[in-house]
Short mmCIF file of C-alpha atoms and ligand atoms in Angstrom, two decimals:
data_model
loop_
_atom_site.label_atom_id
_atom_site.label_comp_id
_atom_site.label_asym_id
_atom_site.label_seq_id
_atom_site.Cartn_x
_atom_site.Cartn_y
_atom_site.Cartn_z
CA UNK R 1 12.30 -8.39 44.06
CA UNK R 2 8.97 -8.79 42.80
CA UNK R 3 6.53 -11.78 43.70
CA UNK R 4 5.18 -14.20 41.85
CA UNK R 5 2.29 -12.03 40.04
CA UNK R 6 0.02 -15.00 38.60
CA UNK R 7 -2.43 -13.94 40.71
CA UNK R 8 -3.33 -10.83 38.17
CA UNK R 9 -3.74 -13.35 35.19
CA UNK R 10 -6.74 -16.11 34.93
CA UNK R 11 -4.37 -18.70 33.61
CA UNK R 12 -5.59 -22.19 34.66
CA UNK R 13 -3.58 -23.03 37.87
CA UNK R 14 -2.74 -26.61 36.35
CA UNK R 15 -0.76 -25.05 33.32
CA UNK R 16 2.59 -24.26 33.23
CA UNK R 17 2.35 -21.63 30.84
CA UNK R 18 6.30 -21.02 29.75
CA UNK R 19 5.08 -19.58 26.33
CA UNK R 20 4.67 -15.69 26.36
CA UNK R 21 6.61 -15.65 23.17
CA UNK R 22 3.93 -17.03 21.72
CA UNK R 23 1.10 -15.17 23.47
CA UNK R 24 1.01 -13.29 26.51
CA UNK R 25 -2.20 -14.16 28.62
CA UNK R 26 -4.99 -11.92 29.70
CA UNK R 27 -4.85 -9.61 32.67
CA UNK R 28 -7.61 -9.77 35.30
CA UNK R 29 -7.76 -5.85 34.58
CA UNK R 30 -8.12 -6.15 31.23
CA UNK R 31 -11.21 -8.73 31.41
CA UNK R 32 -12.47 -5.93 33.48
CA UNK R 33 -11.86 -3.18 30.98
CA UNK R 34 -13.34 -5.33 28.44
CA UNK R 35 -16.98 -5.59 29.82
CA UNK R 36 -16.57 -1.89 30.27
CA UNK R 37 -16.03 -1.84 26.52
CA UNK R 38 -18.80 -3.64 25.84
CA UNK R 39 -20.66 -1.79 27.97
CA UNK R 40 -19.80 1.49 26.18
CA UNK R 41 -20.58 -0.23 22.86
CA UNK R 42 -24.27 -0.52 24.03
CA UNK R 43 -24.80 3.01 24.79
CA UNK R 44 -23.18 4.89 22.03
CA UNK R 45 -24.58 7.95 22.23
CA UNK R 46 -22.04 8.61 25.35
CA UNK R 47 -19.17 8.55 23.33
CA UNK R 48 -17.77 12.20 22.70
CA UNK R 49 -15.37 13.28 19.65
CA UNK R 50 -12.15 13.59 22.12
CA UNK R 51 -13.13 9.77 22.89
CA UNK R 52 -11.92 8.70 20.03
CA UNK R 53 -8.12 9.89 20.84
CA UNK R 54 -7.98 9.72 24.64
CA UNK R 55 -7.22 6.03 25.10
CA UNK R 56 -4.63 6.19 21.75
CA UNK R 57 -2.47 9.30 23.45
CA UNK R 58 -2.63 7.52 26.77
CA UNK R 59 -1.17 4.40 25.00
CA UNK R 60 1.42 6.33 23.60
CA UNK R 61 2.21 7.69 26.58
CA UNK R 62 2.91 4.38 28.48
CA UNK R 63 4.75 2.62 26.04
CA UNK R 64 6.92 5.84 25.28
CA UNK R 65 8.04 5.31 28.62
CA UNK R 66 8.90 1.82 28.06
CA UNK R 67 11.37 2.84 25.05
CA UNK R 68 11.94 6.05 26.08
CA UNK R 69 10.85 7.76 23.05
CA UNK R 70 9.09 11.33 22.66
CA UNK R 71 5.01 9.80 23.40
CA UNK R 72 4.25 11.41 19.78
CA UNK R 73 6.55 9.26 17.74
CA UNK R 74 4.49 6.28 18.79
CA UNK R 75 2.48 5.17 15.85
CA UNK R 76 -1.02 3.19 16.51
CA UNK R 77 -0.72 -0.05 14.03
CA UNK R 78 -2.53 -3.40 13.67
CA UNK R 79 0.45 -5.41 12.99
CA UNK R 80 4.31 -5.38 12.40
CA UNK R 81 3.72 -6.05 9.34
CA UNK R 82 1.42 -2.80 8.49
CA UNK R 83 4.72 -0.96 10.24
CA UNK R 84 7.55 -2.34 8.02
CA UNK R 85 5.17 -1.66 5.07
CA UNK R 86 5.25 2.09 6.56
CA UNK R 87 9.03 1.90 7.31
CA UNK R 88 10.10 0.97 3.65
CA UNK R 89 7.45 3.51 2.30
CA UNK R 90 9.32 6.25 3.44
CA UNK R 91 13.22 4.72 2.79
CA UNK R 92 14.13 6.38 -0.61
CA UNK R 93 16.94 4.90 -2.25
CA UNK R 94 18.50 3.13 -5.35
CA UNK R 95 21.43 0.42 -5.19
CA UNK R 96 23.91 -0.62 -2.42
CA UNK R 97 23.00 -3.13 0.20
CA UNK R 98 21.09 -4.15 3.10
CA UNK R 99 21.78 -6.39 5.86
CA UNK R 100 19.44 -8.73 8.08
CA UNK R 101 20.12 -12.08 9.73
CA UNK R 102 19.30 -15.26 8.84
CA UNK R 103 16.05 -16.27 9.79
CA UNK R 104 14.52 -12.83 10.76
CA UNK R 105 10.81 -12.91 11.28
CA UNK R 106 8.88 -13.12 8.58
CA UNK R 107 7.55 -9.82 8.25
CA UNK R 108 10.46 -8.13 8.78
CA UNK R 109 12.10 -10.27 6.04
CA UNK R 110 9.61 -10.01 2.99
CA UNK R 111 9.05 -6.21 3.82
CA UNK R 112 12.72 -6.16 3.15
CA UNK R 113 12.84 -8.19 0.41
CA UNK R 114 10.66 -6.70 -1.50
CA UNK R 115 11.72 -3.26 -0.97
CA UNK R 116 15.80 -4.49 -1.84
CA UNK R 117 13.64 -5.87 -4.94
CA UNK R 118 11.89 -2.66 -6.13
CA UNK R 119 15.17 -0.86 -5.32
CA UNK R 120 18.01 -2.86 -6.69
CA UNK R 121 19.45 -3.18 -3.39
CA UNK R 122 21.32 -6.10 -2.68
CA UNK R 123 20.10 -7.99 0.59
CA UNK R 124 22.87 -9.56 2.53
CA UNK R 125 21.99 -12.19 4.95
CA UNK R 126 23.89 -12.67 7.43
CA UNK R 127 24.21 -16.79 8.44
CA UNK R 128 25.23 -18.11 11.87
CA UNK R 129 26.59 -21.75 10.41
CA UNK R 130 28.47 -22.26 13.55
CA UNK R 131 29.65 -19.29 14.98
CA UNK R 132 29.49 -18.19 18.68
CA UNK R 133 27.07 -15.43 19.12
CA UNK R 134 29.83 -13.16 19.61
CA UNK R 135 30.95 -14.01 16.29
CA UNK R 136 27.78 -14.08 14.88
CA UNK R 137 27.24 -10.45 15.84
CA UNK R 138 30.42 -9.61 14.94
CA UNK R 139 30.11 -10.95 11.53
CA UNK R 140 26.54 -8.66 11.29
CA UNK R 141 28.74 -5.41 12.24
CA UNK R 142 31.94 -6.50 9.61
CA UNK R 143 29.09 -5.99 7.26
CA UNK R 144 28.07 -2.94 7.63
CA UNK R 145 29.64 -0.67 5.14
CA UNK R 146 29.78 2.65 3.09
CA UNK R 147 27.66 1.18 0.77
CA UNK R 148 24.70 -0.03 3.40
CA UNK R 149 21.16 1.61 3.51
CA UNK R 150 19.42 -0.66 5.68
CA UNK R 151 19.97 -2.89 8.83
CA UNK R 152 16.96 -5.00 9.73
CA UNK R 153 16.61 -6.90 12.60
CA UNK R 154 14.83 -8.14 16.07
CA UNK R 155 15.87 -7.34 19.21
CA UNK R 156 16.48 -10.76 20.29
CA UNK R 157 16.49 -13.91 17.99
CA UNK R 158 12.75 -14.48 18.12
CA UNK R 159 13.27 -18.41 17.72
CA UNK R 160 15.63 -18.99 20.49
CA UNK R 161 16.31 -15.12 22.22
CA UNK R 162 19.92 -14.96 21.02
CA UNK R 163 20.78 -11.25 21.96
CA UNK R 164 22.17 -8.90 19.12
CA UNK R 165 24.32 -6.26 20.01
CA UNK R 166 22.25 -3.33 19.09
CA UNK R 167 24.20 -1.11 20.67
CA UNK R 168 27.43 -1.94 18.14
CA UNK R 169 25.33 -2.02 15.46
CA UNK R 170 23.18 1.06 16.09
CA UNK R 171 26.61 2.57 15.97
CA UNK R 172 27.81 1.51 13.04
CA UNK R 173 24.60 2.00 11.25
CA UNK R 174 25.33 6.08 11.96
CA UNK R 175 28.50 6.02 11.22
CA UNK R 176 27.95 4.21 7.47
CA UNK R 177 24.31 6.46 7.83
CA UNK R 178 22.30 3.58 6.98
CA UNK R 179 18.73 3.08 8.32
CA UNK R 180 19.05 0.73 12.14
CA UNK R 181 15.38 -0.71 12.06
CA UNK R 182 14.07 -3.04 14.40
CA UNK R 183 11.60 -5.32 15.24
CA UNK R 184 11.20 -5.11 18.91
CA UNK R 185 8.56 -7.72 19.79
CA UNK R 186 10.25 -10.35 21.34
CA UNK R 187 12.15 -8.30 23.80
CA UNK R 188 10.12 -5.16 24.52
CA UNK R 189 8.16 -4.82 27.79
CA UNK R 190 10.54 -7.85 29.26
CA UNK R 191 13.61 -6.51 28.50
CA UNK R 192 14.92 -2.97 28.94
CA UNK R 193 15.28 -0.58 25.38
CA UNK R 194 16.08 2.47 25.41
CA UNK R 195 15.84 3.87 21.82
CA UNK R 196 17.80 7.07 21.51
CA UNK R 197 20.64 5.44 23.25
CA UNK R 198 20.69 2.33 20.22
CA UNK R 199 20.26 4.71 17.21
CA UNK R 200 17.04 3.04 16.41
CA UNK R 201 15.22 4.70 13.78
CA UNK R 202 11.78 2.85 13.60
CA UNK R 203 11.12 -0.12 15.59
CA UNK R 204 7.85 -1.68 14.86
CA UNK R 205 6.39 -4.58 18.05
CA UNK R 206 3.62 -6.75 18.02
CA UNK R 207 1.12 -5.74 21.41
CA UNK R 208 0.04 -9.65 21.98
CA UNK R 209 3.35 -10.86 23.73
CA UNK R 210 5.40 -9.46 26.17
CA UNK R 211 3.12 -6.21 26.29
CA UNK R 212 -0.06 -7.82 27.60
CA UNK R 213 -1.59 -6.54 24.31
CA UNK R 214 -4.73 -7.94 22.06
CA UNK R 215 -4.17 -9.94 19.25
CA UNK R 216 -4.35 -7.24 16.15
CA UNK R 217 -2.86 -4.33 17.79
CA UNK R 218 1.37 -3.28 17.60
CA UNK R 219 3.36 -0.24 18.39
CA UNK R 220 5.49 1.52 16.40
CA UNK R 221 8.44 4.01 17.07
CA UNK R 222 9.28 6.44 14.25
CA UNK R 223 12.24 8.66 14.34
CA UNK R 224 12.66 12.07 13.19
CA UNK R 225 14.08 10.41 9.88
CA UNK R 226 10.17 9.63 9.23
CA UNK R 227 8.74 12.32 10.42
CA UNK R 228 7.73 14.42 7.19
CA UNK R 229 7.20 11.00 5.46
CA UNK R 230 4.33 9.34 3.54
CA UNK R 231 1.68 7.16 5.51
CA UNK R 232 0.67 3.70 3.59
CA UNK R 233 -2.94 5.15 3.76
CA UNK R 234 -4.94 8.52 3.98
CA UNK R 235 -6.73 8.46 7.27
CA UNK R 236 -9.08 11.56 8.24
CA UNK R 237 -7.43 11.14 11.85
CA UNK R 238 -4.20 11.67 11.14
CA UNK R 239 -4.35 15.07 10.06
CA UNK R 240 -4.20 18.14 12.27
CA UNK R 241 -8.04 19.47 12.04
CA UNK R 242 -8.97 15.47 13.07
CA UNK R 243 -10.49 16.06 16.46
CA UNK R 244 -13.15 18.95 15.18
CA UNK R 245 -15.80 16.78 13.75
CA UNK R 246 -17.76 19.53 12.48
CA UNK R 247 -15.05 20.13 9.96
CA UNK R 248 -13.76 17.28 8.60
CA UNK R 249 -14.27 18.82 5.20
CA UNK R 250 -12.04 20.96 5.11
CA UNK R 251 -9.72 19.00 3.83
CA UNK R 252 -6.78 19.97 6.10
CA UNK R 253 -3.44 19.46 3.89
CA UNK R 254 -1.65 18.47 7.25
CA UNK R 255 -0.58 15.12 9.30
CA UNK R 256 -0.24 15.15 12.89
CA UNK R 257 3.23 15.52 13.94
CA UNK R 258 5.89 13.00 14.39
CA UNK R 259 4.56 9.61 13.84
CA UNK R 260 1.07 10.68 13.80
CA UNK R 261 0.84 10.35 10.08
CA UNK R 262 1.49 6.42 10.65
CA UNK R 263 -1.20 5.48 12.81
CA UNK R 264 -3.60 2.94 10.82
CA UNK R 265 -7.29 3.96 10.20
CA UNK R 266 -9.84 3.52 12.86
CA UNK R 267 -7.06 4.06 15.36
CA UNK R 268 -8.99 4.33 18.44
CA UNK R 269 -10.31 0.38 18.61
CA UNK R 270 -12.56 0.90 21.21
CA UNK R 271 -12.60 -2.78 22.33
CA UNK R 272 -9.04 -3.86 22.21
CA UNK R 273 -7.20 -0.34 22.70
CA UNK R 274 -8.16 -0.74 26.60
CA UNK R 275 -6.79 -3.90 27.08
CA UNK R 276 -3.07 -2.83 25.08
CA UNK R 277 -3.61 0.36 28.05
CA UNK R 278 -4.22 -2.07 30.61
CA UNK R 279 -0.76 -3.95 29.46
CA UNK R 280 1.84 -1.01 29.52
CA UNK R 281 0.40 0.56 32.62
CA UNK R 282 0.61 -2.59 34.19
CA UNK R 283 4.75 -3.17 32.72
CA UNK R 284 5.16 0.32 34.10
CA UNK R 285 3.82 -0.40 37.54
CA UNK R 286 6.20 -3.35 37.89
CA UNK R 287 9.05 -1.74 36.58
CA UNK R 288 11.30 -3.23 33.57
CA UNK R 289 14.34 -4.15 36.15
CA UNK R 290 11.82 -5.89 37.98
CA UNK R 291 10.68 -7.87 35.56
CA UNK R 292 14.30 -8.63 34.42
CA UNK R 293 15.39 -9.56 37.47
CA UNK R 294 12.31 -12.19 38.54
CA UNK R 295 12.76 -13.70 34.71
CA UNK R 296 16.77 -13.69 35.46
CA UNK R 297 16.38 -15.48 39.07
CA UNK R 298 13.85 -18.42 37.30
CA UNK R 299 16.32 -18.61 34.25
CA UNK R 300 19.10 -19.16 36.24
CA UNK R 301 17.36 -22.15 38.58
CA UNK R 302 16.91 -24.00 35.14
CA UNK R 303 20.37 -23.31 33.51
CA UNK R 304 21.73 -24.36 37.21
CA UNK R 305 19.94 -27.63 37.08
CA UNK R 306 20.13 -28.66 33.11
CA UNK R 307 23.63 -27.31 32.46
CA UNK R 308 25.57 -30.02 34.49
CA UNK R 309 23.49 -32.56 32.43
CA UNK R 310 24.59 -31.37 29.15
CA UNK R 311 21.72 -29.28 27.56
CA UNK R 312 23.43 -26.49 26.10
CA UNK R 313 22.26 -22.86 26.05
CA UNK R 314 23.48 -19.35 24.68
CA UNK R 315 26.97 -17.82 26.32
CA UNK R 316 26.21 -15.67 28.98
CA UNK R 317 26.89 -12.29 27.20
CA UNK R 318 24.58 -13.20 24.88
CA UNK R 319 21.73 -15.14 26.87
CA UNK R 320 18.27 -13.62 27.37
CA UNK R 321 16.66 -14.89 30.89
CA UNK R 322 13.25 -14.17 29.39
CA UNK R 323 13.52 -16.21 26.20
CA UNK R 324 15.83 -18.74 25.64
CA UNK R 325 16.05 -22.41 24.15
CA UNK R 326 16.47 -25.59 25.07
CA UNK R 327 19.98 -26.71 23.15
CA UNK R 328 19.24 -30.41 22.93
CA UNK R 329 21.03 -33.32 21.60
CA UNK R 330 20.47 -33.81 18.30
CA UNK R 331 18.93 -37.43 18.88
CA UNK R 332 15.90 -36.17 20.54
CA UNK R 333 12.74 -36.05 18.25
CA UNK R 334 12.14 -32.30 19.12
CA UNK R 335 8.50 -32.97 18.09
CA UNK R 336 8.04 -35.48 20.61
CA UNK R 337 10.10 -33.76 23.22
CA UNK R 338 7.50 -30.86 22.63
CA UNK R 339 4.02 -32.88 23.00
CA UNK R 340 5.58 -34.80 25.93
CA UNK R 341 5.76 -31.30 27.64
CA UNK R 342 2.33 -30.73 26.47
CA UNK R 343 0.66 -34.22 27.56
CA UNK R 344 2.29 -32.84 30.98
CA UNK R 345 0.55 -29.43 30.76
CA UNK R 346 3.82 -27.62 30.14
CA UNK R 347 3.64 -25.37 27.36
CA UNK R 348 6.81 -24.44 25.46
CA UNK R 349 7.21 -23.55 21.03
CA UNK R 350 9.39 -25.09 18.85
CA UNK R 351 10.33 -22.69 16.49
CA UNK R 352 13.21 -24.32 13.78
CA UNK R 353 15.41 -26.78 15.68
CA UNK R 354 15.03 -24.53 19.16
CA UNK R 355 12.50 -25.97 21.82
CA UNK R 356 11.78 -21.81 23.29
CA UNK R 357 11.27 -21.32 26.68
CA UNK R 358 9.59 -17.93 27.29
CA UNK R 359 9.22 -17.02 31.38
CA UNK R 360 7.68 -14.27 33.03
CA UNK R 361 6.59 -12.79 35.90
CA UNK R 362 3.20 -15.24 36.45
CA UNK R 363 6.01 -18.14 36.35
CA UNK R 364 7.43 -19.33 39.26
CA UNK R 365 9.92 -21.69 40.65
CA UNK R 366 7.43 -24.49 41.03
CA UNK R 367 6.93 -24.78 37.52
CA UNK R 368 10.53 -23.96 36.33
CA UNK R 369 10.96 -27.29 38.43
CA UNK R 370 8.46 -29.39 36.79
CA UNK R 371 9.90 -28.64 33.39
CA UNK R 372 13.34 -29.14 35.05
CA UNK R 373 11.78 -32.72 36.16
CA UNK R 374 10.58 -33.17 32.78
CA UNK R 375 13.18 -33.00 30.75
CA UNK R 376 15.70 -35.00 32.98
CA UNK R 377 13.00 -37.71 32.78
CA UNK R 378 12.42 -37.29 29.08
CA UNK R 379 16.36 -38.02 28.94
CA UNK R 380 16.21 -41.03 31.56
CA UNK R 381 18.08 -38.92 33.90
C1 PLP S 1 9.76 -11.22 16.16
C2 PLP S 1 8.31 -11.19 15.78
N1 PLP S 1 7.85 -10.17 15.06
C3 PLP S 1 6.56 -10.08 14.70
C4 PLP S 1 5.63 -11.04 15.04
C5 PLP S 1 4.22 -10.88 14.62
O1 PLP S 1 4.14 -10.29 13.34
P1 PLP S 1 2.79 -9.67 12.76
O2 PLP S 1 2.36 -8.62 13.72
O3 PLP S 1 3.18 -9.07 11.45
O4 PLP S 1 1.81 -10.78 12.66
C6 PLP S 1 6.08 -12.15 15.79
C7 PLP S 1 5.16 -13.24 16.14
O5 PLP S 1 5.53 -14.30 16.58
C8 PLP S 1 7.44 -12.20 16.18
O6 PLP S 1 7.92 -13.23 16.91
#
């Protein structure tokens, strides 16, 4: 079982920080490997032509081992958005349907929308109303037919980590042969993925959470469905003759393999690209199970305590230890509830009507107990 691993992160020691949905906090490392950035940035004239790929293939290497994917059909991108835009590019179709849930992130949903739009393609959203999670997914995989070209969807419920049964509905997806994408940024890098097994064909995740990532910097996995597809925008270092500076001219009619045709312009940021390294070598050192395990031992101290006093959370088949809400009563001002937390120095989103609780590994069972505390306070318990 893994420690407590705050001491690799500068958080302030006063803060309980239970909010890496929101935004994962700086390594220690990666302060380091920023001053060497900056460092580099005075002195350009050391930086060689092969610099300005190294640090891109070595972060497709480390997250390919986090979604066990091939490390070239990792795309480079500086947002999810900038991958859906890339994932609907290349989805060639006219009529039928597509499915997504209720609520999806935003930029899964209008990169969706629009595309249905532009295609006549009618988008089916799939609500919860008040349906078990079990039922909920079910209802998502009912809907899946013949006539489907696209399932959309995250991982987890991003507003209060509701799982989705991505195996089910990677399943169904081939068997109707309609497109599984995902948005993997709420659950990747806490939560293990393994994207062959699921059918995925892109999944698209923002760097800045659960991946130790900058701000400005996501990941994208691109099947072999994409791979002879049509990149959003024409960048020199995407094509095969990229890494010969001399030659640029040329004109070479031909991407990289794989996803290499996806990666945005300028791929190589040469100040945040060592911090996103810094991130998945660092996920890869501790292990996934690790990780899932230390978030599943603090969830299950808080469930333990607030349970018996009525707070309601997600069924166990369908409960995420890393991300999970609060299920209040409906009396509480959720608002308040949240800035009380604050004015404590407990941090926590609200996101709808869910007060999320994100944990990971720089929690620990001290601060699990002051929220605990907290909210049995909070209810005059
Ligand atoms: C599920 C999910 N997807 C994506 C994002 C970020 O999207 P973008 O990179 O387009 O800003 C977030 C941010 O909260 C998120 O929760």
């Amino acid at each position: 079982m893994l420690k407590c691993q705050k001491d690799l992160f500068s958080l302030e020691p006063h803060i309980t920080y239970l909010n890496c949905a929101y935004k994962g906090p700086l390594l220690k490392k990666s302060e380091e490997k920023i001053f060497e950035a900056i460092e580099n940035e005075r002195n350009p004239f050391k930086l060689k032509a092969p610099n300005y790929f190294q640090i891109s293939n070595e972060i497709r290497k480390e997250y390919s081992k986090i979604i066990n994917s091939h490390q070239k059909e990792i795309a480079i991108l500086p947002s999810t958005s900038y991958g859906f835009a890339n994932v609907f590019n290349n989805i060639i179709t006219h009529g039928g349907n597509a499915v997504t849930i209720e609520n999806e992130f935003p930029s899964g949903h209008f990169a969706l929308e629009k595309w249905c739009a532009n295609n006549k393609v009618l988008l089916n959203i799939i609500k919860r109303e008040k349906l078990k999670a079990k039922d909920w997914n079910q209802k998502i995989i009912d809907s899946i037919n013949l006539e489907t070209k696209v399932v959309l969807l995250s991982s987890i419920h991003w507003m209060n980590g509701t799982k989705f049964d991505l195996h089910k509905i990677g399943q169904k997806c081939k068997e109707v042969n309609a497109y599984f994408i995902v948005d993997g940024t709420q659950s990747v890098g806490a939560s293990k993925i393994n994207v062959k097994e699921l059918n995925i064909d892109a999944m698209i995740c923002a760097g800045y959470k659960w991946l130790f990532g900058p701000y400005s910097m996501a990941l994208g996995y691109f099947s072999e469905k994409f791979h002879n597809g049509t990149p959003i925008e024409e960048s020199w270092m995407n094509r095969t003759n990229a890494e010969d500076f001399s030659n640029l001219t040329d004109y070479d009619p031909n991407y990289k393999t794989m996803a290499g045709r996806y990666n945005v312009g300028e791929t190589t940021n040469f100040l945040l690209s060592p911090i996103m390294l810094a991130g998945l070598q660092q996920i890869n050192d501790w292990g996934i199970s690790n990780i899932e395990n230390y978030c599943s031992a603090l969830a299950e101290t808080l469930v333990n305590e607030l349970k018996p006093i009525g707070i309601l959370f997600e069924d166990e088949d369908y409960f995420k230890p890393h991300l999970f809400s609060l299920g209040l009563s409906e009396k509480v001002d959720l608002l308040k509830f949240k800035e009380k937390l604050e004015s404590n120095n407990i941090y926590v989103s609200l996101r709808g009507k869910n007060i999320r609780v994100s944990i990971n590994v720089f929690n620990n069972e001290k601060e699990i107990g002051s929220l605990v505390s907290l909210v049995k306070k909070s209810l005059n318990i």
